[in-house]
């Protein structure tokens, strides 16, 4: 990810000017987007809180089962409402007892008989549950369009099983996005896990079309990546062809497909193994990210040990990504007084296109 | 075979054969012309394949699109009226013999 040029040392070099056309960790976060707030089973009758796009949210499940999210900060003296109590679907602040309904209207200020002033209100955020997760819209509620929630229908499909996980990343979501669009790191950051040596050198195709960026790579003969051996029943030395495609869907989501074809299947054995791996990045702040993932497969669907194996292997692989992003964050901070210019290589084509999209979306929001 | 002529700031002239369909940047890079850096390999993300197109050839080129224009604003040597990014110029029969001047630096 290109360096951030500090104002007091901003020479108008080629590299600095180019960096200014792309999103970086300081780019304002994009509100008009559906982000994953949490797993459905986190929404209970007990209030929980989570920070999304620099705003603290309180969330819970309504009496009749709807997921709800509200501003967590009481407009009176900023007490987190999540430390208060739920009365039906109304939230009572644990400090001075202000009562808010799930639309954010203040119903009662216990210390006065007069009706609560109109200014005593909190924001309510639209939540939609699909499959195992709940999405939240952080922009203007009037613009929340459920049809724009990314497709994850395979997570509810009985012919598929999925593993899932969450990692908290103490770094900007932009770096995570970029990590997912330059899969040439598989061979070096994830050797033995999702990477095989052939992967980095295999030619890739990049498709950039408006707000969508997709890369795909086909390796026609390689060994089985470690993460797929147990689940597919193939040995590490078996040879497969491997198609992988990764698509940037929105500031909050990626989806990837992996298709392995066994080149020398035994009789009656399954030949093609397909996985859908989705990454949901919900910015917590400009410098930290909630990273959810689902890893769905259409093979060995009844085998829970396979689900656990994939979950473990995925966490190892994604943990390697996170370690890299944190190491990069550390060195960037240590050298914050040094003017440093990163280079863009051929494999950065998709990542650069994606960062331009993020910058454009952020600029559009700033103007409106 | 189609050719392009690159002239660097010292006046050194290099004639390069470039296949139809390849970009002029790729042709220069593959021929080892060091004055074309081509950092990003053609993604229009680095502005280091800047060329100054000889007057006679300017009108034969496809019009500059938005992204190239944005990157031309970033070149190390300020872009002028004859400036193009060679990764956006594709060799065709019509460009056979094109003459390109190289700027003092790409970085």
mmCIF file of N, CA and C in Angstrom, chain A residues 53-145:
data_model
loop_
_atom_site.group_PDB
_atom_site.id
_atom_site.type_symbol
_atom_site.label_atom_id
_atom_site.label_comp_id
_atom_site.label_asym_id
_atom_site.label_seq_id
_atom_site.Cartn_x
_atom_site.Cartn_y
_atom_site.Cartn_z
ATOM 1 N N UNK A 53 -16.945 1.719 11.503
ATOM 2 C CA UNK A 53 -16.667 3.012 10.854
ATOM 3 C C UNK A 53 -16.531 4.143 11.876
ATOM 4 N N UNK A 54 -15.892 3.825 12.997
ATOM 5 C CA UNK A 54 -15.636 4.851 14.006
ATOM 6 C C UNK A 54 -16.855 5.215 14.831
ATOM 7 N N UNK A 55 -17.947 4.457 14.692
ATOM 8 C CA UNK A 55 -19.156 4.713 15.471
ATOM 9 C C UNK A 55 -19.443 3.483 16.321
ATOM 10 N N UNK A 56 -19.674 3.717 17.604
ATOM 11 C CA UNK A 56 -19.966 2.584 18.467
ATOM 12 C C UNK A 56 -21.446 2.227 18.344
ATOM 13 N N UNK A 57 -21.705 0.966 18.082
ATOM 14 C CA UNK A 57 -23.085 0.509 17.925
ATOM 15 C C UNK A 57 -23.458 -0.420 19.072
ATOM 16 N N UNK A 58 -24.716 -0.356 19.499
ATOM 17 C CA UNK A 58 -25.240 -1.357 20.428
ATOM 18 C C UNK A 58 -26.173 -2.237 19.597
ATOM 19 N N UNK A 59 -26.065 -3.549 19.744
ATOM 20 C CA UNK A 59 -26.923 -4.421 18.946
ATOM 21 C C UNK A 59 -27.488 -5.567 19.781
ATOM 22 N N UNK A 60 -28.664 -6.043 19.357
ATOM 23 C CA UNK A 60 -29.367 -7.122 20.058
ATOM 24 C C UNK A 60 -30.465 -7.637 19.146
ATOM 25 N N UNK A 61 -31.199 -8.625 19.645
ATOM 26 C CA UNK A 61 -32.304 -9.165 18.854
ATOM 27 C C UNK A 61 -33.605 -8.718 19.507
ATOM 28 N N UNK A 62 -34.551 -8.283 18.676
ATOM 29 C CA UNK A 62 -35.828 -7.813 19.209
ATOM 30 C C UNK A 62 -36.619 -8.983 19.788
ATOM 31 N N UNK A 63 -37.666 -8.630 20.495
ATOM 32 C CA UNK A 63 -38.513 -9.650 21.118
ATOM 33 C C UNK A 63 -39.032 -10.638 20.067
ATOM 34 N N UNK A 64 -39.394 -10.123 18.896
ATOM 35 C CA UNK A 64 -39.897 -11.059 17.879
ATOM 36 C C UNK A 64 -38.819 -11.475 16.877
ATOM 37 N N UNK A 65 -37.555 -11.356 17.260
ATOM 38 C CA UNK A 65 -36.481 -12.004 16.509
ATOM 39 C C UNK A 65 -35.738 -11.170 15.470
ATOM 40 N N UNK A 66 -36.015 -9.852 15.404
ATOM 41 C CA UNK A 66 -35.309 -9.046 14.400
ATOM 42 C C UNK A 66 -33.964 -8.553 14.929
ATOM 43 N N UNK A 67 -32.917 -8.558 14.102
ATOM 44 C CA UNK A 67 -31.651 -7.983 14.573
ATOM 45 C C UNK A 67 -31.750 -6.451 14.538
ATOM 46 N N UNK A 68 -31.321 -5.793 15.599
ATOM 47 C CA UNK A 68 -31.399 -4.324 15.694
ATOM 48 C C UNK A 68 -30.033 -3.745 16.054
ATOM 49 N N UNK A 69 -29.769 -2.548 15.519
ATOM 50 C CA UNK A 69 -28.529 -1.857 15.885
ATOM 51 C C UNK A 69 -28.816 -0.375 16.051
ATOM 52 N N UNK A 70 -28.288 0.191 17.112
ATOM 53 C CA UNK A 70 -28.501 1.604 17.429
ATOM 54 C C UNK A 70 -27.175 2.247 17.801
ATOM 55 N N UNK A 71 -27.168 3.555 17.773
ATOM 56 C CA UNK A 71 -26.020 4.304 18.294
ATOM 57 C C UNK A 71 -25.831 3.927 19.753
ATOM 58 N N UNK A 72 -24.604 3.592 20.150
ATOM 59 C CA UNK A 72 -24.384 3.147 21.523
ATOM 60 C C UNK A 72 -24.205 4.321 22.498
ATOM 61 N N UNK A 73 -23.906 5.470 21.984
ATOM 62 C CA UNK A 73 -23.509 6.587 22.852
ATOM 63 C C UNK A 73 -24.732 7.409 23.221
ATOM 64 N N UNK A 74 -25.049 7.483 24.489
ATOM 65 C CA UNK A 74 -26.210 8.245 24.921
ATOM 66 C C UNK A 74 -25.997 9.722 24.593
ATOM 67 N N UNK A 75 -26.981 10.386 24.000
ATOM 68 C CA UNK A 75 -26.799 11.780 23.590
ATOM 69 C C UNK A 75 -26.703 12.741 24.772
ATOM 70 N N UNK A 76 -26.958 12.236 25.980
ATOM 71 C CA UNK A 76 -26.933 13.076 27.173
ATOM 72 C C UNK A 76 -25.498 13.278 27.662
ATOM 73 N N UNK A 77 -24.911 12.226 28.218
ATOM 74 C CA UNK A 77 -23.532 12.328 28.686
ATOM 75 C C UNK A 77 -22.667 11.169 28.160
ATOM 76 N N UNK A 78 -22.994 10.661 26.950
ATOM 77 C CA UNK A 78 -22.145 9.679 26.251
ATOM 78 C C UNK A 78 -21.989 8.328 26.922
ATOM 79 N N UNK A 79 -22.868 7.985 27.835
ATOM 80 C CA UNK A 79 -22.779 6.660 28.456
ATOM 81 C C UNK A 79 -23.078 5.594 27.405
ATOM 82 N N UNK A 80 -22.284 4.529 27.332
ATOM 83 C CA UNK A 80 -22.637 3.445 26.404
ATOM 84 C C UNK A 80 -23.949 2.793 26.816
ATOM 85 N N UNK A 81 -24.920 2.791 25.911
ATOM 86 C CA UNK A 81 -26.235 2.245 26.215
ATOM 87 C C UNK A 81 -26.155 0.735 26.428
ATOM 88 N N UNK A 82 -25.132 0.102 25.858
ATOM 89 C CA UNK A 82 -24.981 -1.346 26.021
ATOM 90 C C UNK A 82 -24.759 -1.736 27.478
ATOM 91 N N UNK A 83 -24.426 -0.761 28.304
ATOM 92 C CA UNK A 83 -24.265 -1.045 29.730
ATOM 93 C C UNK A 83 -25.583 -0.840 30.488
ATOM 94 N N UNK A 84 -26.619 -0.498 29.746
ATOM 95 C CA UNK A 84 -27.919 -0.273 30.371
ATOM 96 C C UNK A 84 -28.754 -1.531 30.341
ATOM 97 N N UNK A 85 -30.060 -1.339 30.193
ATOM 98 C CA UNK A 85 -30.953 -2.506 30.201
ATOM 99 C C UNK A 85 -31.909 -2.465 29.018
ATOM 100 N N UNK A 86 -32.332 -3.666 28.606
ATOM 101 C CA UNK A 86 -33.319 -3.805 27.548
ATOM 102 C C UNK A 86 -34.691 -3.937 28.182
ATOM 103 N N UNK A 87 -35.628 -3.100 27.740
ATOM 104 C CA UNK A 87 -37.008 -3.256 28.216
ATOM 105 C C UNK A 87 -37.850 -3.527 26.972
ATOM 106 N N UNK A 88 -38.103 -4.817 26.715
ATOM 107 C CA UNK A 88 -38.725 -5.174 25.436
ATOM 108 C C UNK A 88 -37.726 -4.828 24.357
ATOM 109 N N UNK A 89 -38.138 -3.989 23.424
ATOM 110 C CA UNK A 89 -37.194 -3.558 22.397
ATOM 111 C C UNK A 89 -36.669 -2.158 22.650
ATOM 112 N N UNK A 90 -36.960 -1.627 23.840
ATOM 113 C CA UNK A 90 -36.476 -0.290 24.195
ATOM 114 C C UNK A 90 -35.209 -0.423 25.034
ATOM 115 N N UNK A 91 -34.345 0.586 24.890
ATOM 116 C CA UNK A 91 -33.059 0.564 25.599
ATOM 117 C C UNK A 91 -33.057 1.649 26.658
ATOM 118 N N UNK A 92 -32.776 1.277 27.894
ATOM 119 C CA UNK A 92 -32.708 2.254 28.979
ATOM 120 C C UNK A 92 -31.251 2.481 29.355
ATOM 121 N N UNK A 93 -30.848 3.758 29.292
ATOM 122 C CA UNK A 93 -29.463 4.115 29.617
ATOM 123 C C UNK A 93 -29.186 3.827 31.089
ATOM 124 N N UNK A 94 -28.031 3.247 31.357
ATOM 125 C CA UNK A 94 -27.684 2.871 32.727
ATOM 126 C C UNK A 94 -27.170 4.016 33.573
ATOM 127 N N UNK A 95 -27.145 5.250 33.021
ATOM 128 C CA UNK A 95 -26.622 6.380 33.804
ATOM 129 C C UNK A 95 -27.783 7.182 34.392
ATOM 130 N N UNK A 96 -28.566 7.863 33.521
ATOM 131 C CA UNK A 96 -29.680 8.667 34.026
ATOM 132 C C UNK A 96 -31.034 8.120 33.596
ATOM 133 N N UNK A 97 -31.009 6.909 32.996
ATOM 134 C CA UNK A 97 -32.271 6.229 32.729
ATOM 135 C C UNK A 97 -33.032 6.670 31.491
ATOM 136 N N UNK A 98 -32.404 7.413 30.583
ATOM 137 C CA UNK A 98 -33.136 7.782 29.357
ATOM 138 C C UNK A 98 -33.557 6.518 28.631
ATOM 139 N N UNK A 99 -34.783 6.522 28.115
ATOM 140 C CA UNK A 99 -35.318 5.340 27.440
ATOM 141 C C UNK A 99 -35.480 5.644 25.954
ATOM 142 N N UNK A 100 -34.919 4.780 25.102
ATOM 143 C CA UNK A 100 -34.999 4.966 23.653
ATOM 144 C C UNK A 100 -35.694 3.775 23.015
ATOM 145 N N UNK A 101 -36.546 4.052 22.002
ATOM 146 C CA UNK A 101 -37.122 2.928 21.267
ATOM 147 C C UNK A 101 -36.177 2.532 20.138
ATOM 148 N N UNK A 102 -36.550 1.458 19.422
ATOM 149 C CA UNK A 102 -35.594 0.922 18.438
ATOM 150 C C UNK A 102 -35.522 1.750 17.158
ATOM 151 N N UNK A 103 -36.327 2.831 17.098
ATOM 152 C CA UNK A 103 -36.164 3.771 15.981
ATOM 153 C C UNK A 103 -35.244 4.913 16.396
ATOM 154 N N UNK A 104 -34.840 4.942 17.687
ATOM 155 C CA UNK A 104 -33.925 5.966 18.178
ATOM 156 C C UNK A 104 -34.614 7.121 18.888
ATOM 157 N N UNK A 105 -35.918 7.099 18.972
ATOM 158 C CA UNK A 105 -36.657 8.178 19.640
ATOM 159 C C UNK A 105 -36.561 8.023 21.155
ATOM 160 N N UNK A 106 -36.372 9.144 21.860
ATOM 161 C CA UNK A 106 -36.332 9.087 23.316
ATOM 162 C C UNK A 106 -37.759 9.105 23.844
ATOM 163 N N UNK A 107 -38.121 8.060 24.605
ATOM 164 C CA UNK A 107 -39.486 7.951 25.112
ATOM 165 C C UNK A 107 -39.631 8.580 26.498
ATOM 166 N N UNK A 108 -38.551 8.646 27.235
ATOM 167 C CA UNK A 108 -38.664 9.067 28.635
ATOM 168 C C UNK A 108 -37.345 9.594 29.145
ATOM 169 N N UNK A 109 -37.441 10.735 29.884
ATOM 170 C CA UNK A 109 -36.291 11.213 30.657
ATOM 171 C C UNK A 109 -36.763 11.200 32.090
ATOM 172 N N UNK A 110 -36.354 10.203 32.887
ATOM 173 C CA UNK A 110 -36.931 10.024 34.227
ATOM 174 C C UNK A 110 -36.839 11.259 35.121
ATOM 175 N N UNK A 111 -35.858 12.093 34.910
ATOM 176 C CA UNK A 111 -35.681 13.243 35.814
ATOM 177 C C UNK A 111 -36.634 14.389 35.496
ATOM 178 N N UNK A 112 -37.461 14.281 34.458
ATOM 179 C CA UNK A 112 -38.406 15.375 34.167
ATOM 180 C C UNK A 112 -39.733 14.815 33.675
ATOM 181 N N UNK A 113 -40.830 15.575 34.046
ATOM 182 C CA UNK A 113 -42.159 15.139 33.615
ATOM 183 C C UNK A 113 -42.425 15.551 32.172
ATOM 184 N N UNK A 114 -41.812 16.654 31.743
ATOM 185 C CA UNK A 114 -42.061 17.147 30.369
ATOM 186 C C UNK A 114 -41.527 16.138 29.360
ATOM 187 N N UNK A 115 -42.153 16.095 28.174
ATOM 188 C CA UNK A 115 -41.717 15.115 27.165
ATOM 189 C C UNK A 115 -40.248 15.345 26.802
ATOM 190 N N UNK A 116 -39.558 14.291 26.421
ATOM 191 C CA UNK A 116 -38.154 14.451 26.034
ATOM 192 C C UNK A 116 -38.044 15.406 24.841
ATOM 193 N N UNK A 117 -37.031 16.263 24.827
ATOM 194 C CA UNK A 117 -36.862 17.163 23.679
ATOM 195 C C UNK A 117 -36.525 16.355 22.420
ATOM 196 N N UNK A 118 -36.861 16.918 21.276
ATOM 197 C CA UNK A 118 -36.618 16.223 20.002
ATOM 198 C C UNK A 118 -35.143 15.942 19.772
ATOM 199 N N UNK A 119 -34.294 16.742 20.410
ATOM 200 C CA UNK A 119 -32.851 16.540 20.232
ATOM 201 C C UNK A 119 -32.343 15.318 20.977
ATOM 202 N N UNK A 120 -33.165 14.821 21.901
ATOM 203 C CA UNK A 120 -32.747 13.627 22.645
ATOM 204 C C UNK A 120 -33.075 12.408 21.801
ATOM 205 N N UNK A 121 -32.229 12.143 20.831
ATOM 206 C CA UNK A 121 -32.488 10.981 20.000
ATOM 207 C C UNK A 121 -31.160 10.332 19.619
ATOM 208 N N UNK A 122 -31.239 9.063 19.249
ATOM 209 C CA UNK A 122 -30.039 8.356 18.802
ATOM 210 C C UNK A 122 -30.292 7.819 17.391
ATOM 211 N N UNK A 123 -29.222 7.565 16.678
ATOM 212 C CA UNK A 123 -29.362 7.012 15.331
ATOM 213 C C UNK A 123 -29.682 5.528 15.406
ATOM 214 N N UNK A 124 -30.575 5.082 14.502
ATOM 215 C CA UNK A 124 -30.860 3.653 14.365
ATOM 216 C C UNK A 124 -30.273 3.221 13.036
ATOM 217 N N UNK A 125 -29.706 2.038 12.977
ATOM 218 C CA UNK A 125 -29.034 1.565 11.767
ATOM 219 C C UNK A 125 -29.757 0.341 11.243
ATOM 220 N N UNK A 126 -30.046 0.369 9.961
ATOM 221 C CA UNK A 126 -30.799 -0.748 9.366
ATOM 222 C C UNK A 126 -29.956 -2.020 9.355
ATOM 223 N N UNK A 127 -30.557 -3.110 9.840
ATOM 224 C CA UNK A 127 -29.872 -4.410 9.880
ATOM 225 C C UNK A 127 -30.646 -5.422 9.066
ATOM 226 N N UNK A 128 -29.946 -6.264 8.319
ATOM 227 C CA UNK A 128 -30.598 -7.334 7.563
ATOM 228 C C UNK A 128 -29.824 -8.617 7.791
ATOM 229 N N UNK A 129 -30.570 -9.689 8.088
ATOM 230 C CA UNK A 129 -29.927 -10.976 8.345
ATOM 231 C C UNK A 129 -30.000 -11.829 7.075
ATOM 232 N N UNK A 130 -28.850 -12.339 6.616
ATOM 233 C CA UNK A 130 -28.862 -13.296 5.513
ATOM 234 C C UNK A 130 -27.958 -14.462 5.914
ATOM 235 N N UNK A 131 -28.456 -15.670 5.782
ATOM 236 C CA UNK A 131 -27.636 -16.809 6.158
ATOM 237 C C UNK A 131 -27.138 -16.649 7.585
ATOM 238 N N UNK A 132 -25.836 -16.874 7.793
ATOM 239 C CA UNK A 132 -25.320 -16.833 9.158
ATOM 240 C C UNK A 132 -24.975 -15.438 9.672
ATOM 241 N N UNK A 133 -25.119 -14.379 8.842
ATOM 242 C CA UNK A 133 -24.661 -13.086 9.338
ATOM 243 C C UNK A 133 -25.690 -11.977 9.239
ATOM 244 N N UNK A 134 -25.381 -10.882 9.902
ATOM 245 C CA UNK A 134 -26.232 -9.702 9.903
ATOM 246 C C UNK A 134 -25.443 -8.552 9.308
ATOM 247 N N UNK A 135 -26.034 -7.914 8.309
ATOM 248 C CA UNK A 135 -25.428 -6.772 7.645
ATOM 249 C C UNK A 135 -25.995 -5.479 8.228
ATOM 250 N N UNK A 136 -25.160 -4.430 8.217
ATOM 251 C CA UNK A 136 -25.632 -3.125 8.688
ATOM 252 C C UNK A 136 -25.326 -2.072 7.630
ATOM 253 N N UNK A 137 -26.225 -1.107 7.502
ATOM 254 C CA UNK A 137 -26.033 -0.006 6.548
ATOM 255 C C UNK A 137 -25.620 1.221 7.348
ATOM 256 N N UNK A 138 -24.454 1.770 7.044
ATOM 257 C CA UNK A 138 -23.930 2.868 7.850
ATOM 258 C C UNK A 138 -24.192 4.245 7.237
ATOM 259 N N UNK A 139 -24.807 4.268 6.049
ATOM 260 C CA UNK A 139 -25.076 5.542 5.388
ATOM 261 C C UNK A 139 -26.462 6.071 5.757
ATOM 262 N N UNK A 140 -26.946 6.979 4.956
ATOM 263 C CA UNK A 140 -28.280 7.542 5.157
ATOM 264 C C UNK A 140 -29.299 6.412 5.088
ATOM 265 N N UNK A 141 -30.140 6.251 6.138
ATOM 266 C CA UNK A 141 -31.101 5.129 6.149
ATOM 267 C C UNK A 141 -32.007 5.133 4.916
ATOM 268 N N UNK A 142 -32.285 6.322 4.384
ATOM 269 C CA UNK A 142 -33.157 6.398 3.206
ATOM 270 C C UNK A 142 -32.528 5.722 1.988
ATOM 271 N N UNK A 143 -31.199 5.596 2.007
ATOM 272 C CA UNK A 143 -30.505 4.987 0.862
ATOM 273 C C UNK A 143 -30.256 3.498 1.026
ATOM 274 N N UNK A 144 -30.686 2.932 2.156
ATOM 275 C CA UNK A 144 -30.403 1.518 2.407
ATOM 276 C C UNK A 144 -31.255 0.652 1.489
ATOM 277 N N UNK A 145 -30.630 -0.044 0.568
ATOM 278 C CA UNK A 145 -31.342 -0.885 -0.393
ATOM 279 C C UNK A 145 -30.922 -2.329 -0.160
#
